[in-house]
Amino acid sequence: VRGQVATVTSAARAAESVAEISQRCRQRVQEGASAPEHLLFGARWNNIRRLQIGNGEALLTLELPAVYAPDLAEFPLHPALMDMATAGAQALIPGHGDAFYVPASYGAVRVHAPLTRCLASHVRWRGDEGGDLAVFDVTVCDARGRVLVDIDEFTMLRVRDKALLAAP
């Protein structure tokens, strides 16, 4: 892993209204959406409450189960919430089907505040590179619409050999 860390000196950008994003993301709405099968790492990852798909964008409504709320004191960027906030809208990938994608890199991650138990994640499709890389921009907000995390160029890599995913 390589990266650079710096202090964010500017305020978080103004977020779009979650209600406006929701209005655009009406092509497919799935209540109580579950994590993709390859992201079922335990009950903490069962946090997608709604998935809304629009034209090149998606809105995920996330809620960490109440029993795990104390985790947030120890993990400001809770791994289960971050996984679903970023990788939970793979349906945006054209021809996704049952393809398996794994996180590969982040172009930039700006953390403005710790994650809260209830979140909205606005995922925007940026494109792909020959069908093997899927690239997204992601903005994670709290229930009031305040930007908590802003991500540029979240890149996922398609794993073509499913045998690599089998347990030893």
Coordinates of N, CA, C and O in Angstrom, one line a residue:
V1 N 0.8 -1.2 0.0 CA 0.0 0.0 0.0 C 0.9 1.2 0.0 O 1.9 1.3 0.7
R2 N 0.5 2.2 -0.8 CA 1.2 3.5 -0.9 C 0.2 4.6 -0.7 O -0.9 4.4 -1.2
G3 N 0.6 5.7 -0.1 CA -0.3 6.8 0.0 C 0.3 8.0 0.6 O 1.5 7.9 1.0
Q4 N -0.3 9.1 0.5 CA 0.1 10.3 1.1 C -1.0 10.8 2.0 O -2.2 10.7 1.7
V5 N -0.6 11.3 3.2 CA -1.6 11.8 4.1 C -1.3 13.3 4.3 O -0.1 13.7 4.5
A6 N -2.3 14.1 4.3 CA -2.2 15.5 4.5 C -3.4 16.0 5.3 O -4.5 15.4 5.2
T7 N -3.3 17.1 6.0 CA -4.4 17.7 6.6 C -5.3 18.5 5.6 O -4.8 19.2 4.8
V8 N -6.6 18.3 5.7 CA -7.5 19.0 4.9 C -7.7 20.3 5.5 O -8.2 20.5 6.6
T9 N -7.4 21.4 4.7 CA -7.5 22.7 5.2 C -8.8 23.4 4.7 O -9.2 24.4 5.3
S10 N -9.4 22.9 3.7 CA -10.6 23.5 3.2 C -11.8 22.8 3.7 O -11.8 21.6 4.1
A11 N -12.9 23.5 3.8 CA -14.2 22.9 4.2 C -14.7 21.9 3.2 O -14.3 21.9 2.0
A12 N -15.5 21.0 3.7 CA -16.1 20.0 2.8 C -16.9 20.7 1.7 O -17.5 21.7 2.0
R13 N -16.9 20.2 0.5 CA -17.7 20.8 -0.5 C -19.2 20.7 -0.1 O -19.6 19.8 0.6
A14 N -20.0 21.5 -0.7 CA -21.4 21.4 -0.4 C -22.0 20.2 -1.1 O -21.7 20.0 -2.3
A15 N -22.7 19.4 -0.3 CA -23.3 18.2 -0.9 C -24.6 18.5 -1.6 O -25.3 19.5 -1.3
E16 N -24.9 17.7 -2.6 CA -26.2 17.8 -3.2 C -27.2 17.3 -2.2 O -26.9 16.5 -1.3
S17 N -28.4 17.8 -2.4 CA -29.5 17.3 -1.5 C -29.7 15.8 -1.8 O -29.8 15.4 -2.9
V18 N -29.8 15.1 -0.7 CA -30.0 13.6 -0.8 C -31.4 13.4 -1.4 O -31.6 12.5 -2.2
A19 N -32.4 14.3 -1.1 CA -33.7 14.2 -1.7 C -33.6 14.3 -3.3 O -34.3 13.6 -4.0
E20 N -32.8 15.3 -3.7 CA -32.6 15.5 -5.2 C -32.0 14.3 -5.8 O -32.4 13.8 -6.9
I21 N -31.0 13.7 -5.2 CA -30.3 12.5 -5.7 C -31.3 11.4 -5.8 O -31.4 10.7 -6.8
S22 N -32.1 11.2 -4.7 CA -33.1 10.2 -4.7 C -34.1 10.3 -5.8 O -34.5 9.3 -6.4
Q23 N -34.5 11.5 -6.1 CA -35.4 11.7 -7.2 C -34.8 11.2 -8.6 O -35.6 10.7 -9.4
R24 N -33.5 11.4 -8.8 CA -32.9 11.0 -10.0 C -32.6 9.5 -10.1 O -32.5 8.9 -11.1
C25 N -32.5 8.9 -8.9 CA -32.2 7.4 -8.8 C -33.4 6.6 -8.6 O -33.7 6.0 -7.6
R26 N -34.2 6.5 -9.7 CA -35.5 5.8 -9.6 C -35.6 4.7 -10.6 O -36.7 4.1 -10.7
Q27 N -34.5 4.4 -11.4 CA -34.6 3.4 -12.4 C -34.8 2.0 -11.7 O -35.5 1.1 -12.2
R28 N -34.2 1.8 -10.6 CA -34.3 0.6 -9.8 C -34.2 0.9 -8.3 O -33.2 1.6 -8.0
V29 N -35.1 0.5 -7.5 CA -35.0 0.8 -6.1 C -35.2 -0.6 -5.4 O -36.1 -1.3 -5.7
Q30 N -34.2 -0.9 -4.5 CA -34.3 -2.1 -3.8 C -34.2 -1.8 -2.3 O -33.2 -1.3 -1.8
E31 N -35.3 -2.1 -1.6 CA -35.4 -1.9 -0.2 C -34.7 -3.1 0.5 O -34.8 -4.2 0.0
G32 N -34.0 -2.8 1.6 CA -33.4 -3.9 2.4 C -32.4 -4.7 1.6 O -32.2 -5.9 1.7
A33 N -31.7 -3.9 0.7 CA -30.7 -4.6 -0.2 C -29.6 -5.3 0.7 O -29.2 -4.8 1.7
S34 N -29.1 -6.4 0.2 CA -28.1 -7.1 1.0 C -26.8 -6.9 0.2 O -26.7 -6.5 -1.0
A35 N -25.7 -7.1 1.0 CA -24.4 -7.0 0.4 C -24.2 -8.0 -0.7 O -24.8 -9.1 -0.6
P36 N -23.4 -7.7 -1.7 CA -23.1 -8.8 -2.7 C -22.5 -10.0 -2.0 O -21.8 -9.8 -0.9
E37 N -22.7 -11.2 -2.5 CA -22.3 -12.4 -1.8 C -20.8 -12.4 -1.4 O -20.4 -12.9 -0.3
H38 N -19.9 -11.8 -2.3 CA -18.5 -11.8 -2.0 C -18.1 -10.8 -0.9 O -17.0 -10.7 -0.5
L39 N -19.1 -10.0 -0.4 CA -18.8 -9.0 0.6 C -19.5 -9.4 1.9 O -19.7 -8.5 2.8
L40 N -20.0 -10.6 2.1 CA -20.6 -11.0 3.3 C -19.6 -11.5 4.3 O -19.2 -12.6 4.4
F41 N -19.1 -10.5 5.1 CA -18.0 -10.7 6.0 C -18.5 -10.8 7.4 O -17.8 -10.9 8.4
G42 N -19.8 -10.7 7.6 CA -20.4 -10.8 9.0 C -21.6 -9.8 9.1 O -21.9 -9.0 8.2
A43 N -22.2 -9.8 10.2 CA -23.4 -9.0 10.5 C -23.2 -7.5 10.3 O -24.1 -6.8 9.9
R44 N -22.0 -7.0 10.6 CA -21.7 -5.6 10.4 C -21.9 -5.1 9.0 O -22.2 -4.0 8.7
W45 N -21.6 -6.0 8.1 CA -21.7 -5.7 6.6 C -23.1 -5.7 6.1 O -23.4 -5.3 5.0
N46 N -24.0 -6.2 6.9 CA -25.5 -6.2 6.6 C -26.0 -4.8 6.9 O -26.9 -4.7 7.8
N47 N -25.6 -3.8 6.2 CA -25.9 -2.4 6.6 C -26.6 -1.6 5.5 O -26.9 -0.4 5.6
I48 N -26.8 -2.2 4.3 CA -27.5 -1.5 3.2 C -29.0 -1.6 3.4 O -29.6 -2.7 3.5
R49 N -29.6 -0.5 3.6 CA -31.1 -0.4 3.9 C -31.9 -0.2 2.6 O -33.0 -0.7 2.4
R50 N -31.2 0.6 1.7 CA -31.9 0.8 0.4 C -30.8 1.1 -0.7 O -29.8 1.8 -0.4
L51 N -31.0 0.6 -1.9 CA -30.2 0.9 -3.0 C -31.0 1.4 -4.1 O -32.0 0.8 -4.5
Q52 N -30.7 2.6 -4.6 CA -31.4 3.3 -5.7 C -30.4 3.5 -6.8 O -29.4 4.1 -6.6
I53 N -30.8 3.1 -8.0 CA -30.0 3.2 -9.2 C -30.6 4.2 -10.1 O -31.8 4.2 -10.4
G54 N -29.7 5.1 -10.6 CA -30.1 6.1 -11.6 C -29.3 6.0 -12.8 O -28.6 4.9 -13.0
N55 N -29.2 7.0 -13.6 CA -28.4 7.0 -14.8 C -26.9 7.3 -14.5 O -26.6 8.5 -14.4
G56 N -26.1 6.3 -14.3 CA -24.7 6.5 -14.0 C -24.4 6.9 -12.6 O -23.3 7.3 -12.2
E57 N -25.4 6.8 -11.7 CA -25.3 7.1 -10.3 C -26.2 6.2 -9.5 O -27.2 5.7 -9.9
A58 N -25.8 6.1 -8.2 CA -26.6 5.4 -7.2 C -26.6 6.1 -5.9 O -25.7 6.8 -5.6
L59 N -27.7 5.8 -5.1 CA -27.8 6.3 -3.8 C -28.0 5.1 -2.9 O -28.9 4.3 -3.1
L60 N -27.1 5.0 -1.9 CA -27.2 3.9 -0.9 C -27.6 4.5 0.4 O -27.0 5.5 0.8
T61 N -28.6 3.9 1.1 CA -28.9 4.3 2.4 C -28.4 3.2 3.3 O -28.7 2.1 3.2
L62 N -27.5 3.6 4.2 CA -26.8 2.7 5.1 C -27.1 2.9 6.5 O -27.3 4.0 7.0
E63 N -27.1 1.8 7.3 CA -27.3 1.9 8.7 C -26.6 0.8 9.4 O -26.9 -0.4 9.2
L64 N -25.6 1.1 10.2 CA -24.9 0.1 11.0 C -25.9 -0.5 12.0 O -26.6 0.3 12.7
P65 N -26.1 -1.8 12.1 CA -27.0 -2.4 13.1 C -26.6 -1.8 14.5 O -25.5 -1.6 14.9
A66 N -27.7 -1.5 15.3 CA -27.6 -0.8 16.5 C -26.6 -1.5 17.5 O -25.9 -0.8 18.2
V67 N -26.6 -2.8 17.5 CA -25.7 -3.5 18.4 C -24.3 -3.2 18.2 O -23.4 -3.3 19.1
Y68 N -23.9 -2.7 16.9 CA -22.5 -2.4 16.6 C -22.2 -0.9 16.7 O -21.1 -0.5 16.4
A69 N -23.1 -0.1 17.1 CA -22.9 1.3 17.2 C -21.7 1.7 18.0 O -21.0 2.6 17.7
P70 N -21.4 1.0 19.1 CA -20.2 1.3 19.9 C -18.9 1.2 19.1 O -17.9 1.8 19.4
D71 N -18.9 0.4 18.0 CA -17.7 0.3 17.1 C -17.3 1.7 16.6 O -16.1 1.9 16.4
L72 N -18.2 2.6 16.4 CA -17.9 3.9 15.8 C -16.9 4.8 16.7 O -16.2 5.6 16.2
A73 N -16.9 4.5 18.0 CA -16.0 5.2 18.9 C -14.6 4.8 18.6 O -13.6 5.6 18.8
E74 N -14.4 3.5 18.2 CA -13.1 3.0 18.0 C -12.6 3.1 16.5 O -11.5 3.2 16.2
F75 N -13.6 3.1 15.6 CA -13.3 3.1 14.2 C -14.1 4.2 13.5 O -15.2 4.1 13.0
P76 N -13.4 5.4 13.4 CA -14.1 6.6 12.8 C -14.5 6.4 11.3 O -15.5 6.9 10.8
L77 N -13.7 5.5 10.6 CA -14.0 5.1 9.3 C -14.4 3.6 9.3 O -13.6 2.8 8.9
H78 N -15.5 3.3 9.9 CA -15.9 2.0 10.1 C -15.8 1.1 8.8 O -16.3 1.5 7.8
P79 N -15.0 0.0 8.9 CA -14.7 -0.7 7.7 C -16.0 -1.3 7.0 O -16.0 -1.3 5.8
A80 N -16.9 -1.7 7.7 CA -18.1 -2.3 7.1 C -18.9 -1.2 6.4 O -19.4 -1.4 5.3
L81 N -19.1 0.0 7.0 CA -19.8 1.1 6.4 C -19.0 1.6 5.2 O -19.6 1.8 4.1
M82 N -17.7 1.7 5.3 CA -16.9 2.1 4.1 C -17.0 1.1 3.0 O -17.1 1.5 1.8
D83 N -16.9 -0.2 3.3 CA -17.0 -1.2 2.2 C -18.3 -1.0 1.5 O -18.3 -1.0 0.2
M84 N -19.4 -0.9 2.2 CA -20.7 -0.8 1.5 C -21.0 0.5 0.9 O -21.6 0.6 -0.2
A85 N -20.5 1.6 1.5 CA -20.6 2.9 0.9 C -19.9 3.1 -0.4 O -20.3 3.8 -1.3
T86 N -18.8 2.4 -0.6 CA -18.0 2.5 -1.8 C -18.3 1.4 -2.8 O -18.5 1.7 -4.0
A87 N -18.4 0.1 -2.4 CA -18.5 -1.0 -3.3 C -20.0 -1.5 -3.4 O -20.2 -2.5 -4.1
G88 N -20.9 -0.9 -2.7 CA -22.3 -1.4 -2.7 C -23.1 -1.1 -3.9 O -24.2 -1.6 -4.0
A89 N -22.6 -0.4 -4.9 CA -23.4 0.0 -6.0 C -22.7 -0.6 -7.3 O -22.7 0.1 -8.4
Q90 N -22.2 -1.8 -7.2 CA -21.6 -2.4 -8.4 C -22.6 -2.6 -9.6 O -22.2 -2.8 -10.7
A91 N -23.9 -2.5 -9.3 CA -24.9 -2.6 -10.3 C -24.7 -1.5 -11.4 O -25.3 -1.6 -12.5
L92 N -24.0 -0.5 -11.1 CA -23.7 0.6 -12.0 C -22.8 0.2 -13.1 O -22.7 0.8 -14.2
I93 N -22.0 -0.9 -12.9 CA -21.0 -1.3 -13.9 C -21.8 -2.0 -15.0 O -22.5 -3.0 -14.8
P94 N -21.6 -1.5 -16.2 CA -22.3 -2.1 -17.4 C -21.9 -3.5 -17.6 O -20.8 -3.9 -17.5
G95 N -23.0 -4.4 -17.7 CA -22.7 -5.8 -17.9 C -22.1 -6.5 -16.7 O -21.5 -7.6 -16.8
H96 N -22.4 -5.9 -15.5 CA -21.8 -6.5 -14.3 C -22.2 -7.9 -14.1 O -21.4 -8.8 -13.8
G97 N -23.5 -8.2 -14.2 CA -23.9 -9.6 -14.0 C -23.4 -10.2 -12.7 O -23.6 -9.6 -11.7
D98 N -22.8 -11.3 -12.8 CA -22.2 -11.9 -11.5 C -20.7 -11.7 -11.4 O -20.0 -12.5 -10.7
A99 N -20.2 -10.7 -12.2 CA -18.8 -10.5 -12.1 C -18.3 -10.1 -10.7 O -19.1 -9.6 -9.9
F100 N -17.1 -10.5 -10.4 CA -16.6 -10.2 -9.1 C -15.5 -9.1 -9.2 O -14.5 -9.3 -9.9
Y101 N -15.7 -8.1 -8.4 CA -14.8 -6.9 -8.4 C -14.2 -6.8 -7.0 O -15.0 -6.9 -6.0
V102 N -13.0 -6.4 -6.9 CA -12.4 -6.2 -5.5 C -11.8 -4.8 -5.5 O -11.3 -4.3 -6.6
P103 N -11.8 -4.1 -4.4 CA -11.2 -2.8 -4.3 C -9.7 -2.8 -4.6 O -9.0 -3.7 -4.2
A104 N -9.3 -1.9 -5.4 CA -7.9 -1.8 -5.8 C -7.2 -0.5 -5.4 O -6.0 -0.6 -5.0
S105 N -7.9 0.6 -5.5 CA -7.2 1.9 -5.2 C -8.2 3.0 -5.0 O -9.3 2.9 -5.4
Y106 N -7.7 4.0 -4.3 CA -8.4 5.3 -4.2 C -7.5 6.4 -4.8 O -6.3 6.4 -4.5
G107 N -8.1 7.3 -5.6 CA -7.4 8.4 -6.1 C -7.1 9.4 -5.0 O -6.0 9.8 -4.8
A108 N -8.2 9.8 -4.3 CA -8.1 10.7 -3.2 C -9.2 10.4 -2.2 O -10.4 10.2 -2.7
V109 N -8.9 10.5 -1.0 CA -10.0 10.3 0.1 C -9.8 11.5 1.0 O -8.8 11.7 1.6
R110 N -10.9 12.3 1.1 CA -10.9 13.4 2.0 C -11.9 13.1 3.1 O -13.1 13.0 2.9
V111 N -11.4 13.0 4.3 CA -12.2 12.7 5.5 C -12.5 14.0 6.2 O -11.5 14.7 6.7
H112 N -13.7 14.4 6.3 CA -14.1 15.7 6.9 C -14.6 15.5 8.3 O -14.6 16.4 9.2
A113 N -15.2 14.3 8.6 CA -15.7 14.0 9.9 C -15.9 12.5 10.0 O -15.9 11.8 9.0
P114 N -15.9 11.9 11.3 CA -16.1 10.5 11.4 C -17.5 10.0 10.9 O -18.4 10.8 10.8
L115 N -17.6 8.8 10.5 CA -18.8 8.2 10.0 C -19.8 8.2 11.2 O -19.4 8.0 12.3
T116 N -21.1 8.3 10.8 CA -22.2 8.1 11.8 C -22.9 6.8 11.5 O -22.6 6.2 10.5
R117 N -23.7 6.4 12.4 CA -24.4 5.1 12.2 C -25.3 5.0 11.0 O -25.4 4.0 10.3
C118 N -26.0 6.2 10.7 CA -26.8 6.2 9.5 C -26.2 7.1 8.4 O -25.8 8.3 8.8
L119 N -26.1 6.6 7.2 CA -25.4 7.3 6.2 C -26.2 7.3 4.8 O -27.0 6.4 4.6
A120 N -25.8 8.2 4.0 CA -26.2 8.2 2.6 C -24.9 8.2 1.8 O -24.0 9.0 2.0
S121 N -24.8 7.4 0.8 CA -23.6 7.3 -0.1 C -24.1 7.5 -1.5 O -24.9 6.8 -2.1
H122 N -23.5 8.6 -2.1 CA -23.8 8.9 -3.5 C -22.6 8.4 -4.4 O -21.5 9.0 -4.3
V123 N -22.9 7.4 -5.2 CA -21.8 6.8 -6.0 C -22.1 7.2 -7.4 O -23.2 7.0 -7.9
R124 N -21.0 7.7 -8.1 CA -21.1 8.1 -9.5 C -20.1 7.2 -10.3 O -18.9 7.1 -10.0
W125 N -20.6 6.6 -11.4 CA -19.8 5.8 -12.3 C -19.0 6.7 -13.1 O -19.4 7.6 -13.8
R126 N -17.6 6.5 -13.1 CA -16.7 7.2 -14.0 C -16.3 6.5 -15.2 O -15.9 7.1 -16.2
G127 N -16.4 5.2 -15.2 CA -16.1 4.4 -16.4 C -15.3 3.2 -16.1 O -15.1 2.8 -14.9
D128 N -14.8 2.5 -17.1 CA -14.0 1.4 -16.9 C -12.8 1.4 -17.9 O -12.8 2.2 -18.9
E129 N -11.9 0.5 -17.7 CA -10.7 0.3 -18.6 C -10.8 -1.1 -19.1 O -10.4 -2.0 -18.5
G130 N -11.4 -1.3 -20.3 CA -11.5 -2.6 -20.9 C -12.3 -3.6 -20.2 O -12.1 -4.8 -20.3
G131 N -13.2 -3.2 -19.3 CA -14.0 -4.1 -18.5 C -13.4 -4.7 -17.3 O -14.0 -5.4 -16.6
D132 N -12.1 -4.4 -17.1 CA -11.5 -5.0 -15.9 C -11.3 -4.1 -14.7 O -11.2 -4.5 -13.6
L133 N -11.4 -2.8 -15.0 CA -11.4 -1.8 -13.9 C -12.7 -1.0 -13.9 O -13.1 -0.5 -14.9
A134 N -13.3 -0.8 -12.7 CA -14.4 0.0 -12.6 C -14.1 1.2 -11.7 O -13.5 1.0 -10.6
V135 N -14.4 2.4 -12.1 CA -14.0 3.6 -11.4 C -15.2 4.4 -11.0 O -16.1 4.6 -11.8
F136 N -15.2 4.8 -9.7 CA -16.3 5.6 -9.2 C -15.8 6.8 -8.4 O -14.7 6.8 -7.9
D137 N -16.7 7.8 -8.3 CA -16.5 8.8 -7.3 C -17.6 8.6 -6.2 O -18.7 8.2 -6.6
V138 N -17.3 8.9 -5.0 CA -18.2 8.6 -3.9 C -18.3 9.7 -2.9 O -17.2 10.2 -2.5
T139 N -19.5 10.1 -2.5 CA -19.6 11.1 -1.4 C -20.5 10.5 -0.4 O -21.6 10.0 -0.6
V140 N -20.0 10.4 0.9 CA -20.7 9.8 2.0 C -21.1 11.0 2.9 O -20.3 11.8 3.3
C141 N -22.4 11.0 3.2 CA -23.0 12.1 4.0 C -23.7 11.4 5.2 O -24.1 10.3 5.2
D142 N -23.9 12.3 6.3 CA -24.7 11.8 7.4 C -26.2 12.0 7.1 O -26.5 12.4 6.0
A143 N -27.0 11.7 8.0 CA -28.5 11.7 7.8 C -29.0 13.1 7.4 O -30.0 13.3 6.8
R144 N -28.2 14.2 7.9 CA -28.6 15.5 7.6 C -28.1 16.0 6.2 O -28.3 17.2 5.8
G145 N -27.2 15.2 5.6 CA -26.7 15.6 4.3 C -25.3 16.3 4.4 O -24.7 16.8 3.4
R146 N -24.7 16.3 5.6 CA -23.3 16.9 5.8 C -22.3 15.9 5.2 O -22.3 14.7 5.6
V147 N -21.4 16.4 4.4 CA -20.4 15.5 3.8 C -19.4 15.1 4.9 O -18.8 15.9 5.5
L148 N -19.2 13.8 5.0 CA -18.3 13.2 5.9 C -17.0 12.7 5.2 O -15.9 13.0 5.7
V149 N -17.2 12.1 4.1 CA -16.0 11.6 3.3 C -16.3 11.8 1.8 O -17.4 11.5 1.4
D150 N -15.3 12.3 1.1 CA -15.4 12.5 -0.3 C -14.3 11.7 -1.0 O -13.1 11.9 -0.6
I151 N -14.6 10.9 -1.9 CA -13.6 10.0 -2.6 C -13.6 10.2 -4.1 O -14.7 10.2 -4.7
D152 N -12.5 10.4 -4.6 CA -12.3 10.5 -6.1 C -11.6 9.2 -6.5 O -10.7 8.7 -5.9
E153 N -12.1 8.7 -7.7 CA -11.4 7.6 -8.3 C -11.3 6.3 -7.5 O -10.2 5.7 -7.4
F154 N -12.4 5.9 -6.9 CA -12.3 4.6 -6.2 C -12.4 3.6 -7.3 O -13.3 3.5 -8.1
T155 N -11.3 2.7 -7.4 CA -11.2 1.8 -8.5 C -11.3 0.4 -7.9 O -10.7 0.0 -6.9
M156 N -12.1 -0.4 -8.7 CA -12.2 -1.8 -8.4 C -11.7 -2.6 -9.6 O -11.8 -2.2 -10.7
L157 N -11.1 -3.8 -9.3 CA -10.5 -4.7 -10.3 C -11.4 -5.9 -10.4 O -11.7 -6.6 -9.4
R158 N -11.7 -6.3 -11.7 CA -12.4 -7.5 -11.9 C -11.5 -8.7 -11.7 O -10.4 -8.7 -12.3
V159 N -12.0 -9.7 -11.0 CA -11.3 -10.9 -10.8 C -12.0 -11.9 -11.7 O -13.1 -12.3 -11.5
R160 N -11.2 -12.4 -12.8 CA -11.8 -13.3 -13.8 C -11.7 -14.7 -13.3 O -12.6 -15.5 -13.7
D161 N -10.7 -15.1 -12.6 CA -10.5 -16.5 -12.2 C -11.2 -16.7 -10.8 O -10.6 -16.4 -9.8
K162 N -12.4 -17.2 -10.9 CA -13.2 -17.4 -9.6 C -12.6 -18.4 -8.7 O -12.9 -18.5 -7.5
A163 N -11.7 -19.2 -9.2 CA -11.0 -20.2 -8.4 C -10.2 -19.5 -7.3 O -9.9 -20.1 -6.2
L164 N -9.7 -18.3 -7.6 CA -8.9 -17.5 -6.7 C -9.8 -17.2 -5.4 O -9.2 -16.9 -4.4
L165 N -11.1 -17.2 -5.6 CA -12.0 -16.8 -4.5 C -12.4 -18.0 -3.6 O -12.9 -17.8 -2.5
A166 N -12.0 -19.2 -4.0 CA -12.4 -20.4 -3.2 C -11.6 -20.4 -1.9 O -10.4 -20.1 -1.9
A167 N -12.3 -20.9 -0.9 CA -11.6 -21.1 0.4 C -10.5 -22.2 0.2 O -10.8 -23.2 -0.5
P168 N -9.4 -22.1 0.9 CA -8.4 -23.2 0.8 C -8.8 -24.5 1.4 O -9.6 -24.6 2.2

